[in-house]
mmCIF file of C-alpha atoms in Angstrom:
data_model
loop_
_atom_site.group_PDB
_atom_site.id
_atom_site.type_symbol
_atom_site.label_atom_id
_atom_site.label_comp_id
_atom_site.label_asym_id
_atom_site.label_seq_id
_atom_site.Cartn_x
_atom_site.Cartn_y
_atom_site.Cartn_z
ATOM 1 C CA MET A 1 -52.084 -57.137 105.527
ATOM 2 C CA LEU A 2 -52.659 -59.435 108.479
ATOM 3 C CA TYR A 3 -56.413 -59.843 108.003
ATOM 4 C CA THR A 4 -56.145 -60.731 104.349
ATOM 5 C CA GLN A 5 -53.641 -63.392 105.233
ATOM 6 C CA THR A 6 -55.916 -64.670 107.983
ATOM 7 C CA ALA A 7 -58.833 -65.419 105.641
ATOM 8 C CA ALA A 8 -56.570 -66.970 103.010
ATOM 9 C CA ARG A 9 -54.782 -69.069 105.577
ATOM 10 C CA LEU A 10 -58.024 -70.291 107.149
ATOM 11 C CA PHE A 11 -59.314 -71.189 103.695
ATOM 12 C CA GLY A 12 -56.065 -73.067 103.056
ATOM 13 C CA VAL A 13 -56.643 -75.035 106.264
ATOM 14 C CA ALA A 14 -60.217 -75.895 105.212
ATOM 15 C CA VAL A 15 -59.041 -77.017 101.747
ATOM 16 C CA ARG A 16 -56.329 -79.124 103.357
ATOM 17 C CA ILE A 17 -58.829 -81.024 105.507
ATOM 18 C CA VAL A 18 -61.814 -81.434 103.176
ATOM 19 C CA GLY A 19 -59.640 -81.945 100.096
ATOM 20 C CA GLN A 20 -61.430 -79.689 97.610
ATOM 21 C CA ARG A 21 -62.280 -76.030 97.211
ATOM 22 C CA GLU A 22 -66.072 -76.138 96.749
ATOM 23 C CA GLU A 23 -66.618 -77.969 100.007
ATOM 24 C CA ALA A 24 -63.992 -75.855 101.710
ATOM 25 C CA GLU A 25 -66.039 -72.785 100.768
ATOM 26 C CA GLU A 26 -68.998 -74.242 102.640
ATOM 27 C CA VAL A 27 -66.756 -74.970 105.602
ATOM 28 C CA LEU A 28 -65.368 -71.446 105.655
ATOM 29 C CA GLN A 29 -68.874 -70.056 105.453
ATOM 30 C CA GLU A 30 -70.054 -72.213 108.377
ATOM 31 C CA SER A 31 -66.938 -71.282 110.302
ATOM 32 C CA PHE A 32 -67.472 -67.556 109.960
ATOM 33 C CA VAL A 33 -71.108 -67.843 110.973
ATOM 34 C CA ALA A 34 -69.873 -69.813 114.000
ATOM 35 C CA VAL A 35 -67.286 -67.108 114.711
ATOM 36 C CA TRP A 36 -70.054 -64.539 114.635
ATOM 37 C CA GLN A 37 -72.250 -66.582 116.971
ATOM 38 C CA ARG A 38 -69.461 -67.505 119.346
ATOM 39 C CA ALA A 39 -67.512 -64.248 119.370
ATOM 40 C CA GLY A 40 -68.624 -63.797 122.980
ATOM 41 C CA ASP A 41 -66.644 -66.913 123.955
ATOM 42 C CA TYR A 42 -63.400 -65.476 122.702
ATOM 43 C CA ASP A 43 -61.134 -64.123 125.378
ATOM 44 C CA ALA A 44 -57.601 -63.033 124.602
ATOM 45 C CA ALA A 45 -56.501 -64.348 128.010
ATOM 46 C CA ARG A 46 -57.350 -67.850 126.790
ATOM 47 C CA GLY A 47 -55.078 -67.874 123.770
ATOM 48 C CA SER A 48 -54.448 -66.138 120.461
ATOM 49 C CA ALA A 49 -57.217 -65.169 118.061
ATOM 50 C CA THR A 50 -55.405 -67.148 115.338
ATOM 51 C CA GLY A 51 -55.483 -70.299 117.459
ATOM 52 C CA TRP A 52 -59.141 -69.783 118.296
ATOM 53 C CA LEU A 53 -60.190 -69.089 114.693
ATOM 54 C CA THR A 54 -58.142 -71.985 113.357
ATOM 55 C CA THR A 55 -59.682 -74.386 115.861
ATOM 56 C CA ILE A 56 -63.186 -73.349 114.763
ATOM 57 C CA VAL A 57 -62.332 -73.828 111.077
ATOM 58 C CA ARG A 58 -60.645 -77.186 111.692
ATOM 59 C CA HIS A 59 -63.590 -78.499 113.694
ATOM 60 C CA CYS A 60 -66.094 -77.346 111.044
ATOM 61 C CA ALA A 61 -63.975 -79.042 108.375
ATOM 62 C CA ILE A 62 -63.684 -82.234 110.428
ATOM 63 C CA ASP A 63 -67.455 -82.359 110.988
ATOM 64 C CA HIS A 64 -67.976 -81.780 107.278
ATOM 65 C CA VAL A 65 -65.748 -84.734 106.358
ATOM 66 C CA ARG A 66 -67.368 -86.924 109.010
ATOM 67 C CA ARG A 67 -70.852 -86.193 107.671
ATOM 68 C CA ARG A 68 -69.735 -87.103 104.186
ATOM 69 C CA ALA A 69 -69.074 -90.739 103.318
ATOM 70 C CA GLY A 70 -65.393 -91.229 102.596
ATOM 71 C CA ARG A 71 -62.686 -88.712 101.781
ATOM 72 C CA PRO A 72 -60.773 -87.917 98.620
ATOM 73 C CA GLU A 73 -57.994 -90.368 97.822
ATOM 74 C CA SER A 74 -55.335 -88.053 96.502
ATOM 75 C CA ARG A 75 -53.625 -86.169 99.260
ATOM 76 C CA SER A 76 -50.031 -85.880 100.162
ATOM 77 C CA ALA A 77 -48.853 -87.459 103.400
ATOM 78 C CA PRO A 78 -48.392 -85.041 106.302
ATOM 79 C CA GLU A 79 -44.688 -85.862 106.298
ATOM 80 C CA ASP A 80 -44.516 -84.087 102.945
ATOM 81 C CA LEU A 81 -45.765 -80.965 104.629
ATOM 82 C CA LEU A 82 -43.167 -81.357 107.343
ATOM 83 C CA LEU A 83 -40.435 -81.808 104.749
ATOM 84 C CA LYS A 84 -41.582 -78.626 103.111
ATOM 85 C CA PHE A 85 -41.316 -76.777 106.406
ATOM 86 C CA ALA A 86 -37.890 -78.272 106.936
ATOM 87 C CA ALA A 87 -36.840 -77.017 103.517
ATOM 88 C CA GLY A 88 -37.010 -73.541 104.958
ATOM 89 C CA GLU A 89 -40.462 -72.278 104.050
ATOM 90 C CA ARG A 90 -40.774 -68.970 105.803
ATOM 91 C CA THR A 91 -43.778 -68.258 107.938
ATOM 92 C CA ASP A 92 -44.542 -65.635 110.539
ATOM 93 C CA ARG A 93 -44.395 -68.352 113.151
ATOM 94 C CA GLY A 94 -41.156 -69.784 111.842
ATOM 95 C CA ALA A 95 -39.447 -69.977 115.223
ATOM 96 C CA GLU A 96 -42.404 -71.661 116.904
ATOM 97 C CA LEU A 97 -42.739 -73.994 113.969
ATOM 98 C CA SER A 98 -39.156 -75.174 114.168
ATOM 99 C CA VAL A 99 -39.544 -75.891 117.901
ATOM 100 C CA LEU A 100 -42.737 -77.815 117.179
ATOM 101 C CA GLN A 101 -40.991 -79.744 114.412
ATOM 102 C CA ARG A 102 -38.131 -80.649 116.702
ATOM 103 C CA CYS A 103 -40.554 -81.913 119.352
ATOM 104 C CA LEU A 104 -42.578 -83.860 116.797
ATOM 105 C CA GLY A 105 -39.293 -85.313 115.618
ATOM 106 C CA GLU A 106 -38.678 -86.692 119.097
ATOM 107 C CA LEU A 107 -41.839 -88.804 118.905
ATOM 108 C CA ASP A 108 -41.681 -92.340 117.557
ATOM 109 C CA GLU A 109 -42.523 -92.540 113.894
ATOM 110 C CA GLN A 110 -45.952 -94.141 114.090
ATOM 111 C CA PRO A 111 -47.334 -92.006 116.939
ATOM 112 C CA ARG A 112 -46.030 -88.898 115.136
ATOM 113 C CA ARG A 113 -47.855 -89.969 112.001
ATOM 114 C CA ALA A 114 -51.030 -90.480 114.028
ATOM 115 C CA VAL A 115 -50.807 -86.977 115.521
ATOM 116 C CA LEU A 116 -50.140 -85.366 112.145
ATOM 117 C CA LEU A 117 -52.915 -87.289 110.384
ATOM 118 C CA ALA A 118 -55.306 -86.085 113.074
ATOM 119 C CA TYR A 119 -54.187 -82.464 113.164
ATOM 120 C CA VAL A 120 -53.244 -81.810 109.558
ATOM 121 C CA TYR A 121 -55.981 -83.849 107.838
ATOM 122 C CA GLY A 122 -58.581 -84.281 110.562
ATOM 123 C CA PHE A 123 -58.474 -88.086 110.483
ATOM 124 C CA THR A 124 -60.534 -89.893 113.126
ATOM 125 C CA ARG A 125 -58.927 -92.390 115.488
ATOM 126 C CA GLU A 126 -60.714 -95.134 113.537
ATOM 127 C CA GLU A 127 -59.367 -93.958 110.198
ATOM 128 C CA ILE A 128 -55.844 -93.763 111.560
ATOM 129 C CA ALA A 129 -56.225 -97.246 113.059
ATOM 130 C CA THR A 130 -57.334 -98.644 109.694
ATOM 131 C CA GLY A 131 -54.465 -96.915 107.912
ATOM 132 C CA CYS A 132 -51.888 -98.184 110.375
ATOM 133 C CA ALA A 133 -53.537 -101.637 110.692
ATOM 134 C CA VAL A 134 -53.637 -101.447 114.492
ATOM 135 C CA PRO A 135 -56.568 -101.458 116.960
ATOM 136 C CA VAL A 136 -58.230 -98.128 117.836
ATOM 137 C CA GLY A 137 -57.057 -98.572 121.441
ATOM 138 C CA THR A 138 -53.456 -98.425 120.219
ATOM 139 C CA ILE A 139 -54.108 -95.129 118.444
ATOM 140 C CA LYS A 140 -55.654 -93.711 121.614
ATOM 141 C CA SER A 141 -52.602 -94.591 123.664
ATOM 142 C CA TRP A 142 -50.199 -93.328 120.949
ATOM 143 C CA ILE A 143 -51.995 -89.997 120.936
ATOM 144 C CA ARG A 144 -52.164 -89.826 124.702
ATOM 145 C CA ARG A 145 -48.438 -90.504 125.028
ATOM 146 C CA SER A 146 -47.591 -88.086 122.217
ATOM 147 C CA ILE A 147 -49.573 -85.336 123.915
ATOM 148 C CA GLU A 148 -47.669 -85.822 127.169
ATOM 149 C CA ARG A 149 -44.301 -85.881 125.384
ATOM 150 C CA LEU A 150 -45.114 -82.889 123.196
ATOM 151 C CA LYS A 151 -46.146 -80.831 126.193
ATOM 152 C CA ARG A 152 -42.960 -81.687 128.089
ATOM 153 C CA CYS A 153 -40.837 -80.896 125.044
ATOM 154 C CA LEU A 154 -42.643 -77.663 124.058
ATOM 155 C CA ASP A 155 -42.869 -76.265 127.571
ATOM 156 C CA GLY A 156 -39.413 -77.433 128.608
ATOM 157 C CA MET B 1 -65.551 -88.848 134.819
ATOM 158 C CA ARG B 2 -63.496 -86.716 137.172
ATOM 159 C CA TYR B 3 -62.832 -83.466 135.342
ATOM 160 C CA ASP B 4 -60.667 -82.031 138.087
ATOM 161 C CA ASP B 5 -57.724 -84.328 137.395
ATOM 162 C CA PRO B 6 -55.089 -82.019 135.847
ATOM 163 C CA GLU B 7 -53.716 -84.723 133.555
ATOM 164 C CA LEU B 8 -57.160 -85.590 132.267
ATOM 165 C CA ARG B 9 -57.933 -81.899 131.721
ATOM 166 C CA GLU B 10 -54.724 -81.530 129.742
ATOM 167 C CA LEU B 11 -55.447 -84.629 127.674
ATOM 168 C CA LEU B 12 -59.030 -83.584 126.908
ATOM 169 C CA ALA B 13 -57.889 -80.086 125.909
ATOM 170 C CA ALA B 14 -55.222 -81.472 123.578
ATOM 171 C CA GLU B 15 -57.572 -84.046 122.016
ATOM 172 C CA TYR B 16 -60.156 -81.304 121.532
ATOM 173 C CA VAL B 17 -57.675 -79.162 119.623
ATOM 174 C CA LEU B 18 -56.207 -82.135 117.767
ATOM 175 C CA GLY B 19 -59.702 -82.984 116.526
ATOM 176 C CA THR B 20 -59.733 -86.618 117.602
ATOM 177 C CA MET B 21 -62.800 -86.306 119.838
ATOM 178 C CA PRO B 22 -66.033 -87.688 118.422
ATOM 179 C CA SER B 23 -68.196 -84.721 117.347
ATOM 180 C CA ARG B 24 -70.746 -85.235 120.103
ATOM 181 C CA SER B 25 -68.089 -85.422 122.835
ATOM 182 C CA ARG B 26 -66.522 -82.299 121.411
ATOM 183 C CA ARG B 27 -69.753 -80.349 121.743
ATOM 184 C CA ARG B 28 -70.203 -81.618 125.288
ATOM 185 C CA PHE B 29 -66.653 -80.563 126.047
ATOM 186 C CA GLU B 30 -67.334 -77.096 124.602
ATOM 187 C CA ARG B 31 -70.248 -76.658 126.994
ATOM 188 C CA LEU B 32 -67.991 -77.774 129.814
ATOM 189 C CA ILE B 33 -65.208 -75.284 129.118
ATOM 190 C CA ALA B 34 -67.705 -72.453 128.527
ATOM 191 C CA GLY B 35 -68.161 -72.398 132.310
ATOM 192 C CA ASP B 36 -64.582 -73.212 133.208
ATOM 193 C CA PRO B 37 -62.185 -70.385 132.213
ATOM 194 C CA ALA B 38 -59.159 -72.195 133.652
ATOM 195 C CA HIS B 39 -59.831 -75.174 131.419
ATOM 196 C CA ALA B 40 -60.503 -72.875 128.469
ATOM 197 C CA ARG B 41 -57.003 -71.458 128.938
ATOM 198 C CA VAL B 42 -55.548 -74.984 128.772
ATOM 199 C CA VAL B 43 -57.411 -75.418 125.481
ATOM 200 C CA GLY B 44 -56.145 -72.075 124.173
ATOM 201 C CA ALA B 45 -52.594 -73.041 125.084
ATOM 202 C CA TRP B 46 -52.881 -76.244 123.024
ATOM 203 C CA ALA B 47 -54.339 -74.353 120.070
ATOM 204 C CA ASP B 48 -51.344 -72.010 120.228
ATOM 205 C CA ARG B 49 -48.868 -74.899 120.558
ATOM 206 C CA LEU B 50 -50.153 -76.597 117.403
ATOM 207 C CA VAL B 51 -51.202 -73.652 115.225
ATOM 208 C CA PRO B 52 -47.686 -73.186 113.775
ATOM 209 C CA LEU B 53 -48.470 -76.279 111.665
ATOM 210 C CA ASP B 54 -51.260 -74.317 110.004
ATOM 211 C CA THR B 55 -49.122 -71.301 109.285
ATOM 212 C CA ALA B 56 -47.059 -73.479 106.966
ATOM 213 C CA THR B 57 -50.114 -74.637 105.034
ATOM 214 C CA PRO B 58 -50.392 -72.899 101.670
ATOM 215 C CA ALA B 59 -52.810 -69.983 101.930
ATOM 216 C CA GLU B 60 -55.608 -69.817 99.362
ATOM 217 C CA GLU B 61 -57.734 -66.822 98.514
ATOM 218 C CA PRO B 62 -61.400 -67.592 99.243
ATOM 219 C CA PRO B 63 -63.837 -66.402 96.550
ATOM 220 C CA ALA B 64 -65.959 -63.341 97.344
ATOM 221 C CA ARG B 65 -69.186 -65.382 97.232
ATOM 222 C CA VAL B 66 -68.207 -66.982 100.556
ATOM 223 C CA TRP B 67 -68.472 -63.581 102.163
ATOM 224 C CA ARG B 68 -71.822 -62.854 100.519
ATOM 225 C CA MET B 69 -73.243 -66.143 101.781
ATOM 226 C CA VAL B 70 -71.952 -65.495 105.304
ATOM 227 C CA GLU B 71 -73.472 -62.052 105.234
ATOM 228 C CA ALA B 72 -76.830 -63.377 104.056
ATOM 229 C CA ARG B 73 -76.862 -65.993 106.810
ATOM 230 C CA ILE B 74 -75.895 -63.507 109.495
ATOM 231 C CA ASP B 75 -78.461 -61.004 108.268
ATOM 232 C CA ARG B 76 -81.164 -63.638 108.470
ATOM 233 C CA ALA B 77 -80.049 -64.714 111.909
ATOM 234 C CA ALA B 78 -79.365 -61.335 113.480
ATOM 235 C CA ALA B 79 -81.445 -58.653 111.808
ATOM 236 C CA PRO B 80 -85.149 -57.957 112.198
ATOM 237 C CA PRO B 81 -87.060 -57.860 108.887
ATOM 238 C CA ALA B 82 -87.094 -54.073 108.471
ATOM 239 C CA PRO B 83 -85.021 -52.159 111.007
ATOM 240 C CA ALA B 84 -86.080 -48.533 111.274
ATOM 241 C CA HIS B 85 -82.609 -47.057 110.770
ATOM 242 C CA GLY B 86 -80.787 -49.788 108.910
ATOM 243 C CA TRP B 87 -78.453 -52.113 110.751
ATOM 244 C CA PHE B 88 -76.948 -49.298 112.782
ATOM 245 C CA GLY B 89 -80.215 -48.569 114.553
ATOM 246 C CA SER B 90 -81.262 -52.143 114.936
ATOM 247 C CA LEU B 91 -81.749 -53.236 118.518
ATOM 248 C CA GLU B 92 -81.034 -56.850 117.607
ATOM 249 C CA PHE B 93 -77.711 -55.812 116.153
ATOM 250 C CA TRP B 94 -76.641 -54.027 119.296
ATOM 251 C CA ARG B 95 -77.989 -56.766 121.473
ATOM 252 C CA GLY B 96 -75.844 -59.202 119.530
ATOM 253 C CA LEU B 97 -72.932 -56.836 119.828
ATOM 254 C CA ALA B 98 -73.340 -56.495 123.585
ATOM 255 C CA VAL B 99 -73.024 -60.249 123.856
ATOM 256 C CA ALA B 100 -70.006 -60.161 121.629
ATOM 257 C CA ALA B 101 -68.364 -57.186 123.284
ATOM 258 C CA GLY B 102 -65.088 -57.200 125.099
ATOM 259 C CA ALA B 103 -62.122 -59.038 123.730
ATOM 260 C CA ALA B 104 -64.375 -60.613 121.164
ATOM 261 C CA ALA B 105 -64.269 -57.364 119.270
ATOM 262 C CA ALA B 106 -60.869 -58.502 118.044
ATOM 263 C CA ALA B 107 -62.341 -61.590 116.468
ATOM 264 C CA LEU B 108 -65.122 -59.607 114.849
ATOM 265 C CA ILE B 109 -62.681 -57.155 113.388
ATOM 266 C CA ILE B 110 -60.754 -60.022 111.842
ATOM 267 C CA TYR B 111 -64.019 -61.467 110.619
ATOM 268 C CA VAL B 112 -65.117 -58.254 108.988
ATOM 269 C CA ALA B 113 -61.720 -57.352 107.613
ATOM 270 C CA ALA B 114 -60.938 -60.850 106.419
ATOM 271 C CA PHE B 115 -62.481 -60.306 103.023
ATOM 272 C CA PRO B 116 -60.452 -57.890 100.970
ATOM 273 C CA GLY B 117 -61.590 -56.029 97.915
ATOM 274 C CA ARG B 118 -65.036 -55.510 99.324
ATOM 275 C CA THR B 119 -66.638 -52.292 100.381
ATOM 276 C CA VAL B 120 -68.011 -52.642 103.863
ATOM 277 C CA LEU B 121 -69.976 -50.118 105.804
ATOM 278 C CA PRO B 122 -67.712 -48.273 108.219
ATOM 279 C CA VAL B 123 -67.741 -50.322 111.388
ATOM 280 C CA PRO B 124 -67.993 -48.116 114.493
ATOM 281 C CA THR B 125 -65.396 -48.564 117.191
ATOM 282 C CA VAL B 126 -67.537 -49.493 120.163
ATOM 283 C CA VAL B 127 -66.194 -47.900 123.320
ATOM 284 C CA ALA B 128 -68.896 -49.150 125.686
ATOM 285 C CA VAL B 129 -72.331 -50.719 125.688
ATOM 286 C CA LEU B 130 -74.484 -49.701 128.656
ATOM 287 C CA ALA B 131 -77.135 -52.211 129.636
ATOM 288 C CA ASP B 132 -80.121 -51.782 131.926
ATOM 289 C CA GLN B 133 -80.851 -54.052 134.873
ATOM 290 C CA SER B 134 -82.357 -56.762 132.700
ATOM 291 C CA GLY B 135 -79.202 -56.797 130.588
ATOM 292 C CA ASP B 136 -80.731 -55.090 127.548
ATOM 293 C CA PRO B 137 -78.442 -52.508 125.943
ATOM 294 C CA SER B 138 -79.845 -49.011 126.324
ATOM 295 C CA TRP B 139 -76.920 -46.695 125.479
ATOM 296 C CA ILE B 140 -73.896 -47.106 123.299
ATOM 297 C CA ALA B 141 -70.652 -45.146 123.176
ATOM 298 C CA VAL B 142 -68.675 -45.220 119.939
ATOM 299 C CA ALA B 143 -65.481 -43.456 118.913
ATOM 300 C CA GLY B 144 -65.890 -40.281 116.835
ATOM 301 C CA PRO B 145 -67.082 -38.406 114.892
ATOM 302 C CA GLN B 146 -63.704 -36.652 115.351
ATOM 303 C CA ARG B 147 -60.549 -38.098 116.812
ATOM 304 C CA GLY B 148 -60.548 -37.668 120.562
ATOM 305 C CA GLU B 149 -64.343 -37.644 120.741
ATOM 306 C CA VAL B 150 -66.873 -40.200 121.839
ATOM 307 C CA SER B 151 -70.521 -40.237 120.759
ATOM 308 C CA VAL B 152 -73.095 -41.557 123.170
ATOM 309 C CA SER B 153 -76.580 -42.338 121.922
ATOM 310 C CA ALA B 154 -79.666 -44.246 122.958
ATOM 311 C CA VAL B 155 -79.956 -47.697 121.444
ATOM 312 C CA ARG B 156 -83.726 -47.294 121.590
ATOM 313 C CA ALA B 157 -85.755 -44.189 122.334
ATOM 314 C CA GLN B 158 -86.201 -43.666 126.067
ATOM 315 C CA ALA B 159 -89.564 -42.461 127.359
ATOM 316 C CA GLU B 160 -89.925 -38.694 126.915
ATOM 317 C CA ASP B 161 -89.970 -37.139 130.349
ATOM 318 C CA THR B 162 -89.530 -33.369 130.865
ATOM 319 C CA ARG B 163 -89.251 -33.728 134.650
ATOM 320 C CA HIS B 164 -86.070 -35.790 134.437
ATOM 321 C CA SER B 165 -82.845 -36.054 132.494
ATOM 322 C CA PHE B 166 -80.345 -38.802 131.845
ATOM 323 C CA GLU B 167 -76.867 -38.051 133.130
ATOM 324 C CA LEU B 168 -73.742 -39.900 132.133
ATOM 325 C CA TRP B 169 -71.072 -40.738 134.717
ATOM 326 C CA GLY B 170 -67.589 -42.099 134.500
ATOM 327 C CA ILE B 171 -66.809 -44.282 137.502
ATOM 328 C CA THR B 172 -63.140 -44.814 138.181
ATOM 329 C CA GLY B 173 -62.257 -46.844 141.251
ATOM 330 C CA GLY B 174 -65.815 -46.425 142.545
ATOM 331 C CA ALA B 175 -65.764 -42.602 142.317
ATOM 332 C CA PRO B 176 -68.371 -41.125 139.920
ATOM 333 C CA ARG B 177 -67.583 -38.105 137.777
ATOM 334 C CA PRO B 178 -70.254 -36.295 135.759
ATOM 335 C CA LEU B 179 -69.730 -36.446 131.985
ATOM 336 C CA GLY B 180 -72.839 -34.625 130.807
ATOM 337 C CA LEU B 181 -76.496 -35.044 129.975
ATOM 338 C CA LEU B 182 -77.624 -37.480 127.329
ATOM 339 C CA ARG B 183 -80.347 -37.076 124.761
ATOM 340 C CA PRO B 184 -82.889 -39.829 125.039
ATOM 341 C CA GLN B 185 -84.342 -39.475 121.519
ATOM 342 C CA SER B 186 -83.371 -42.208 119.152
ATOM 343 C CA GLY B 187 -80.830 -40.836 116.693
ATOM 344 C CA SER B 188 -79.645 -37.991 118.962
ATOM 345 C CA VAL B 189 -76.039 -38.046 120.008
ATOM 346 C CA ALA B 190 -74.131 -36.516 122.915
ATOM 347 C CA ILE B 191 -70.468 -35.899 122.138
ATOM 348 C CA ILE B 192 -67.937 -35.951 124.970
ATOM 349 C CA PRO B 193 -64.144 -35.605 124.919
ATOM 350 C CA ALA B 194 -62.521 -39.040 124.953
ATOM 351 C CA ALA B 195 -59.992 -37.827 127.539
ATOM 352 C CA GLN B 196 -62.763 -37.573 130.147
ATOM 353 C CA LEU B 197 -63.594 -41.258 129.847
ATOM 354 C CA PRO B 198 -62.462 -43.652 132.580
ATOM 355 C CA PRO B 199 -59.779 -46.143 131.507
ATOM 356 C CA PRO B 200 -60.776 -49.514 129.979
ATOM 357 C CA GLY B 201 -62.239 -51.833 132.603
ATOM 358 C CA ASP B 202 -63.840 -49.008 134.550
ATOM 359 C CA LEU B 203 -67.500 -48.102 134.280
ATOM 360 C CA LEU B 204 -69.815 -45.746 132.499
ATOM 361 C CA ALA B 205 -73.226 -45.347 134.085
ATOM 362 C CA VAL B 206 -76.424 -43.407 133.407
ATOM 363 C CA SER B 207 -78.590 -42.121 136.242
ATOM 364 C CA LEU B 208 -81.976 -40.441 136.317
ATOM 365 C CA GLU B 209 -81.569 -36.813 137.450
ATOM 366 C CA PRO B 210 -83.473 -33.499 137.602
ATOM 367 C CA PRO B 211 -83.906 -31.763 134.206
ATOM 368 C CA GLU B 212 -80.718 -29.708 134.600
ATOM 369 C CA GLY B 213 -78.696 -32.649 135.909
ATOM 370 C CA SER B 214 -77.398 -33.474 139.363
ATOM 371 C CA SER B 215 -76.442 -30.356 141.338
ATOM 372 C CA THR B 216 -74.252 -32.248 143.817
ATOM 373 C CA GLY B 217 -71.665 -33.643 141.437
ATOM 374 C CA LEU B 218 -72.817 -37.113 142.421
ATOM 375 C CA PRO B 219 -75.701 -39.235 141.116
ATOM 376 C CA THR B 220 -78.885 -38.419 143.044
ATOM 377 C CA GLY B 221 -81.347 -40.649 141.199
ATOM 378 C CA PRO B 222 -81.328 -44.359 140.399
ATOM 379 C CA VAL B 223 -78.611 -45.752 138.148
ATOM 380 C CA LEU B 224 -80.512 -47.012 135.109
ATOM 381 C CA SER B 225 -77.736 -48.565 133.045
ATOM 382 C CA ARG B 226 -74.081 -49.303 133.234
ATOM 383 C CA GLY B 227 -71.333 -50.811 131.132
ATOM 384 C CA LYS B 228 -67.585 -51.283 131.121
ATOM 385 C CA VAL B 229 -65.310 -49.124 129.017
ATOM 386 C CA LEU B 230 -63.902 -51.624 126.518
ATOM 387 C CA LEU B 231 -61.063 -49.639 125.047
ATOM 388 C CA THR B 232 -59.375 -46.282 124.890
ATOM 389 C CA PRO B 233 -60.916 -44.494 121.909
ATOM 390 C CA PRO B 234 -58.518 -43.272 119.224
#
C-alpha cells in the first residue's frame, strides 16, 4: 500500500535527521500539520508529491535539530548508506537512485561528503565546515560546484 | 540580489532542497517562490532529483499517537468550537478545503491515508467547490451517493426566497448547459448524473433564476457562484 509506505518512509527520514524516535514523532506531527496548512501550495506540475512531502519533513527535522543544542553523537556516516544502496537494496526508485549514485560518485570525495551530510543528515554549512576542518566559505563553494555538476550529470 | 539570474535561481532552489539555507532565508525563499511558479518548478525538480536518497532510508512505522496529536492540532486550528452538523457541515472546514482544492487534494489524500489501522470518517471525493464573488464557498459538489452520481449541496443555508431559484450550469468552452435546480436549505442535496458534468478544468456555476428555472436554456439572472470541476467523479 503506497500510502502506508509513505508515512513510514517519511518517519524514517525524520528519525534519520533528528537521530531518535521521540523527537522524530514531534517532527512528523509538525510536518503533517504543515502539510495540512500548505496543501494549497502543492501543484503536481511543480514536482512529485513524494518530493514535496519529503522536503517538508526534512525542513521540519532540520529546524528541530537547529533549535536544539547539539546533535546525537552516534550516527553512521552517509557513505554507509550509499554502500547499502550499492549492495543492491531494492527501492521503488531503484533506477533513479543508481543514476543519482553514479553522479554523486563523479564528485570529488570531500564535496560529495558535504552534499550527503547536508541532505541525508541535515547538517548546516557550519557543522560540515567544523567536521571537515575547512572554512565555511569552502563548504559553500563545494556545494555550489556540486550542484552544478550534479545537474549536468543528472540531466545529461 | 538579482533573482532573475537563471544560475542563481537554480542554486537557490538546490540549496533550499538540500537544506543548507539558514532557516530564516529558507522562509523568505518560500515566500518568494509562492508567487513565482516557474521558480517553484525548479525547486520541485531538485526535490525529485534528490528524493531517491530518501527512498533507500529504512522506513519506520510511526506510532498511532502521532496521528492523534496531528488531528487534535488540526481540529483546534480548523474547526469552530461546535459545528452544527459535525465537521462535514462546518463552514470553516469547507473554507479550508476550498483553499486546499485542486491538485492539493492528492497531498491531503496521502495525509489522511498515511496512518493505517485507523478508522477514519469516509472522506468525500470533492468534485467542485463553488465560491461566491467574495471567494467564500457557497456550494459543494461531491461524488456519490451512487457511482456515476454527483451530489450538490449548499455549504451554508442560502436565504429562503420563493420568488427565485438557484440553477446549476455546466460551462464547457464558455457555453452554459443547464444541470438542474439546487436546494438552498442546508443539508438538502441535489443529485445529478456525473456524465452531465463538464470535464475537469471547466466550470460549474449557479445563477439566480425564476422559481421554475430559466426558460431560455441560458442563465437569465446573475451568476452567484462558480468553481472549477476538479476531477471526473468515479
